CSV table of C-alpha atoms in Angstrom, one decimal:
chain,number,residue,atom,x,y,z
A,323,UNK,CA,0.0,0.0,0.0
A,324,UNK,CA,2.7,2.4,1.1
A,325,UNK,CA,4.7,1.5,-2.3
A,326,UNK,CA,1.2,2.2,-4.3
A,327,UNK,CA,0.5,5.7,-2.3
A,328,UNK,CA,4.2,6.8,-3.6
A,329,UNK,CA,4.1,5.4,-6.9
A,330,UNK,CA,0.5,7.4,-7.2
A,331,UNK,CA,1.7,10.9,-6.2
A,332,UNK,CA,4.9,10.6,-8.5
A,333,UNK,CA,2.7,9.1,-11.5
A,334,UNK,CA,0.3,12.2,-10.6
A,335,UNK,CA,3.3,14.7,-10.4
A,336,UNK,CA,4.9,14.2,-13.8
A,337,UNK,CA,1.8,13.6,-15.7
A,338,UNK,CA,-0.3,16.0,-14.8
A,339,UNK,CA,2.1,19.2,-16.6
A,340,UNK,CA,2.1,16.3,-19.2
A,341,UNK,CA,-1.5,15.9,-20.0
A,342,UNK,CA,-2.8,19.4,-19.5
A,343,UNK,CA,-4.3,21.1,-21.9
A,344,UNK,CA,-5.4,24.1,-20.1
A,345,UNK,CA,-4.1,26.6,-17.7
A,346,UNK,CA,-3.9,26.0,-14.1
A,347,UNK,CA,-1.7,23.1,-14.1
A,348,UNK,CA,2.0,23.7,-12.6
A,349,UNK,CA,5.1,22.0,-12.2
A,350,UNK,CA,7.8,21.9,-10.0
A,351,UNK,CA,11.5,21.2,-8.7
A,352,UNK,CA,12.5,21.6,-5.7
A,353,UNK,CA,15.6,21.5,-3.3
A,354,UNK,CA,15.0,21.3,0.4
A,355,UNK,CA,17.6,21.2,3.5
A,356,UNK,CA,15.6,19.3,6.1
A,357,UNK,CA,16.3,19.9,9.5
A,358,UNK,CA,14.7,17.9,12.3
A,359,UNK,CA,14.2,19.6,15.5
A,360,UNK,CA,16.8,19.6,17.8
A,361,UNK,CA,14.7,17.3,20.6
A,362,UNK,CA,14.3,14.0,18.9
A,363,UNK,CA,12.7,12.3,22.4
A,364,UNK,CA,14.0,9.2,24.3
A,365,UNK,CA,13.7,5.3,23.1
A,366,UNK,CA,13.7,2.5,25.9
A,367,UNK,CA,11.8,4.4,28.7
A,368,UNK,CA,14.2,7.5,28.4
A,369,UNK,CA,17.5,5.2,28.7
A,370,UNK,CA,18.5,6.6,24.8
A,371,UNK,CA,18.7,10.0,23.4
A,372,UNK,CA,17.4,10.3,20.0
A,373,UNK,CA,19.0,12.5,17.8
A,374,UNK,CA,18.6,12.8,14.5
A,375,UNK,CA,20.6,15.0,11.5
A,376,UNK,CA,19.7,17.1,8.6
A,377,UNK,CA,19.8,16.6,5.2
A,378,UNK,CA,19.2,17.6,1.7
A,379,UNK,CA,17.6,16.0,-1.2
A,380,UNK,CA,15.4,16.9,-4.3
A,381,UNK,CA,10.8,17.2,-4.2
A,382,UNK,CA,8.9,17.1,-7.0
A,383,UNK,CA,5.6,18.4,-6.9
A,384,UNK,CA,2.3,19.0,-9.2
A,385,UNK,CA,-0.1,21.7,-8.9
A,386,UNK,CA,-3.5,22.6,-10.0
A,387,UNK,CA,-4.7,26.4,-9.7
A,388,UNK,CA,-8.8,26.7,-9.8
A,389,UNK,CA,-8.1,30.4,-9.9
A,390,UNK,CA,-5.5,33.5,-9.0
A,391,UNK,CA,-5.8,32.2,-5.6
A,392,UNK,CA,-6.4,29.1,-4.7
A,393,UNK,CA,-4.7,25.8,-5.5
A,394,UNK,CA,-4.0,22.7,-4.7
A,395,UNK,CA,-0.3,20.7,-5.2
A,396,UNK,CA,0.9,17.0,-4.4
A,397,UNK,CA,4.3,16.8,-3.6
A,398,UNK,CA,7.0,13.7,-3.3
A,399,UNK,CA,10.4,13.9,-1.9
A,400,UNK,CA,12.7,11.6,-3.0
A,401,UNK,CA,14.2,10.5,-0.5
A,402,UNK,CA,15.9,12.2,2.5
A,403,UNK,CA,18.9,9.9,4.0
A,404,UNK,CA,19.9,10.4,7.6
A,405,UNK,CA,22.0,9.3,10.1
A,406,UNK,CA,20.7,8.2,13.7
A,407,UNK,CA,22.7,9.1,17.4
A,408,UNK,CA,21.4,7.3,20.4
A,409,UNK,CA,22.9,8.8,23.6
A,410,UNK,CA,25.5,10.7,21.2
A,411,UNK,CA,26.7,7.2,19.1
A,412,UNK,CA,26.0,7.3,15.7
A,413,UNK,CA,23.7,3.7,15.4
A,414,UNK,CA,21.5,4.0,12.5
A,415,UNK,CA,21.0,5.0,9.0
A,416,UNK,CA,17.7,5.3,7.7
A,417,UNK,CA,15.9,6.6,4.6
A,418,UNK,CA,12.2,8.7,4.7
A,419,UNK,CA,9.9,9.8,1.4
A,420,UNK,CA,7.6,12.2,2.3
A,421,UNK,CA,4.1,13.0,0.6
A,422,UNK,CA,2.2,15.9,1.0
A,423,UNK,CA,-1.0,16.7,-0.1
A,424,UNK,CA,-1.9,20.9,0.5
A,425,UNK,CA,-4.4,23.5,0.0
A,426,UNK,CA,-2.3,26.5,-0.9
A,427,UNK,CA,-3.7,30.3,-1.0
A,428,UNK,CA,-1.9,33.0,-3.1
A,429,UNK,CA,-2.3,36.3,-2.2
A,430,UNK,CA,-2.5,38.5,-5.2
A,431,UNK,CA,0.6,40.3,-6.9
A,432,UNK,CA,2.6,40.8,-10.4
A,433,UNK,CA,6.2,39.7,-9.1
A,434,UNK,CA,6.0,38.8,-5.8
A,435,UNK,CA,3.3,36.9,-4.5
A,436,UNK,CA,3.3,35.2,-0.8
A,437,UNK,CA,1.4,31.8,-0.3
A,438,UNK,CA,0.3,29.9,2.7
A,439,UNK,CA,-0.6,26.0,2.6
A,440,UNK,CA,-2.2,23.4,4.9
A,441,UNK,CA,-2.4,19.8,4.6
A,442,UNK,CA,-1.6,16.5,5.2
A,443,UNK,CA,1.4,14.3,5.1
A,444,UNK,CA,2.4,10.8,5.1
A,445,UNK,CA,5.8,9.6,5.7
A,446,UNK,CA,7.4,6.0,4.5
A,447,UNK,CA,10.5,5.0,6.5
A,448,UNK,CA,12.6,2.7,5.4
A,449,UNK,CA,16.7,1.4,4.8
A,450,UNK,CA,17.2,0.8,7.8
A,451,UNK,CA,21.0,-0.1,8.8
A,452,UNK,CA,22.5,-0.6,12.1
A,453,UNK,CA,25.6,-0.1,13.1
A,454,UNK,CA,27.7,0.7,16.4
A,455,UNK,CA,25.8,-0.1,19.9
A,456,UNK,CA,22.4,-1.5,17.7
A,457,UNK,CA,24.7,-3.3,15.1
A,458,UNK,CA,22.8,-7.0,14.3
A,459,UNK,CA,19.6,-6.0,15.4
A,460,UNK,CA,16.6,-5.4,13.3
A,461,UNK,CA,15.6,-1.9,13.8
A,462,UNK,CA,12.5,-0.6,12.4
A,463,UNK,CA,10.5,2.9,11.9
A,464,UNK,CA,6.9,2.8,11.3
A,465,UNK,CA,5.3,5.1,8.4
A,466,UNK,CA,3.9,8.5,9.7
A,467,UNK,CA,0.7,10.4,9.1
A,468,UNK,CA,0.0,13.8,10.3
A,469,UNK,CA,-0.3,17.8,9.7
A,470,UNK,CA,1.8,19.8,6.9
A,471,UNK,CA,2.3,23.8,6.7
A,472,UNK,CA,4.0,25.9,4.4
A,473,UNK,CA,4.8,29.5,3.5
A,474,UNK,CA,6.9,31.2,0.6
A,475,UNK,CA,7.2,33.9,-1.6
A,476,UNK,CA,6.7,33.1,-5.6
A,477,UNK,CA,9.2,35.3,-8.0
A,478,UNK,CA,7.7,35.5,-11.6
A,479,UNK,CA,10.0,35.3,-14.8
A,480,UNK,CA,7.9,35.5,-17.2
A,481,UNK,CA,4.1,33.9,-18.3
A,482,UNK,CA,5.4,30.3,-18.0
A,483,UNK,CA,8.7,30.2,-15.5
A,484,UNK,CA,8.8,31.6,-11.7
A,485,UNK,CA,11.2,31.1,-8.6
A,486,UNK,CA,9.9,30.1,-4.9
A,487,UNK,CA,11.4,30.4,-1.7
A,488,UNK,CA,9.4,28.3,0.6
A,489,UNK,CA,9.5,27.0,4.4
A,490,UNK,CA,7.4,23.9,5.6
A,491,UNK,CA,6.7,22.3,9.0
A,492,UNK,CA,5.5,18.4,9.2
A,493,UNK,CA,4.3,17.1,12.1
A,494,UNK,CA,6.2,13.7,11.8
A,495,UNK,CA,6.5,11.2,14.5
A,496,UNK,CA,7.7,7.2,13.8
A,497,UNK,CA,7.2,4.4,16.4
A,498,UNK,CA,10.5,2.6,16.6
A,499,UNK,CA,10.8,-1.1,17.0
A,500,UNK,CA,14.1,-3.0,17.8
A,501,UNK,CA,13.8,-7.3,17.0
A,502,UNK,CA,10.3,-6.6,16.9
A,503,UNK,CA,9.9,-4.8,20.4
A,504,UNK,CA,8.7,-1.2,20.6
A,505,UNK,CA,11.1,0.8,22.2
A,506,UNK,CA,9.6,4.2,22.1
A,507,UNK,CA,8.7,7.1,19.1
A,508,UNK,CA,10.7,9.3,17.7
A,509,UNK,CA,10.0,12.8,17.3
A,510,UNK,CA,10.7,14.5,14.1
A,511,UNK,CA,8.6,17.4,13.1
A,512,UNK,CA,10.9,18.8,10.5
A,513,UNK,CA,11.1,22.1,9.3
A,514,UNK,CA,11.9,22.0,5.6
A,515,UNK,CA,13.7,25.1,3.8
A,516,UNK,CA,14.2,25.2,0.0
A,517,UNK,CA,14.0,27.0,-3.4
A,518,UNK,CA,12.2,25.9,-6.7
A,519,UNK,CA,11.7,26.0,-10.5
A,520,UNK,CA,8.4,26.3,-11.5
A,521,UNK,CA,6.8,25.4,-14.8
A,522,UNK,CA,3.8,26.8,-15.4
A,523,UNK,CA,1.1,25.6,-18.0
């Protein structure tokens, strides 16, 4: 299911500038540094530490405008790879896709034209590898479900090409599972900063 939900959004991301034959639909690239915040919580009743570091990787998104205002995008990262203390000690590697799904407003402008979003997001964890005090154990992270926000600032170039600077907050928390024994969540809650291209149709 999880495999079907990300195969969906990026089918739905790179065909929808594809098959549109009217205006409204948008594409985009983006880069985002992803930066977890700095209290990651505790795993085995508060014993371990979680920390958890930044990273940055590529999004790609699709968009539909139903007018100068409102809009609503799908966006798939592909992949943000991280690396897992526990009490300090580097111990795991592990890879997450997010997928958002957001109601974006545009306030009005020629150039320069600030947005807001909210939606939802869901989370697929997965690559897990061990290594130092957890190495040969069988760590897991469970998928995650939960609120997305977003703000930026949309540079126009022209009809067809603009620039974004954009911020995002997910609420993003995993349940963690060590030889098949919860141990405790982990909390995320990212805040995402990054620029894109935009293609606009």
């Amino acid at each position: 299911m999880n495999t079907a939900i990300r195969k969906t959004a990026l089918a739905l991301a790179l065909l929808l500038p594809l098959s549109a034959s009217a205006e409204g639909f948008r594409a985009s690239l983006s880069a985002f540094n992803l930066n977890p915040k700095s209290d990651n919580g505790a795993l085995a009743d508060g014993a371990l530490d979680v920390s958890v570091n930044s990273e940055t990787n590529l999004a790609l998104a699709g968009e539909y405008a139903f007018n100068d205002n409102f809009s609503v995008e799908v966006q798939y990262g592909f992949g943000f790879d991280h690396e897992v203390s526990l009490n300090g000690a580097k111990s795991l590697d592990i890879t997450h896709k997010p997928l958002t799904v957001a109601g974006k407003y545009t306030f009005a402008g020629e150039t320069f034209r600030p947005y807001v979003g909210l939606g939802f997001n869901r989370t697929t964890f997965d690559d897990e590898v061990e290594f130092g005090p957890i190495a040969g154990t069988n760590t897991t992270l469970d998928n995650s479900s939960g609120l997305a926000a977003l703000a930026g600032v949309e540079f126009a170039l022209g009809e067809q090409f603009a620039l974004r600077g954009e911020a995002r907050w997910i609420d993003m928390d995993t349940d963690v599972a060590v030889n098949g024994a919860g141990v405790g969540t982990a909390n995320v809650d990212p805040i995402l900063l990054g620029i894109s291209a935009v293609l606009k149709f």
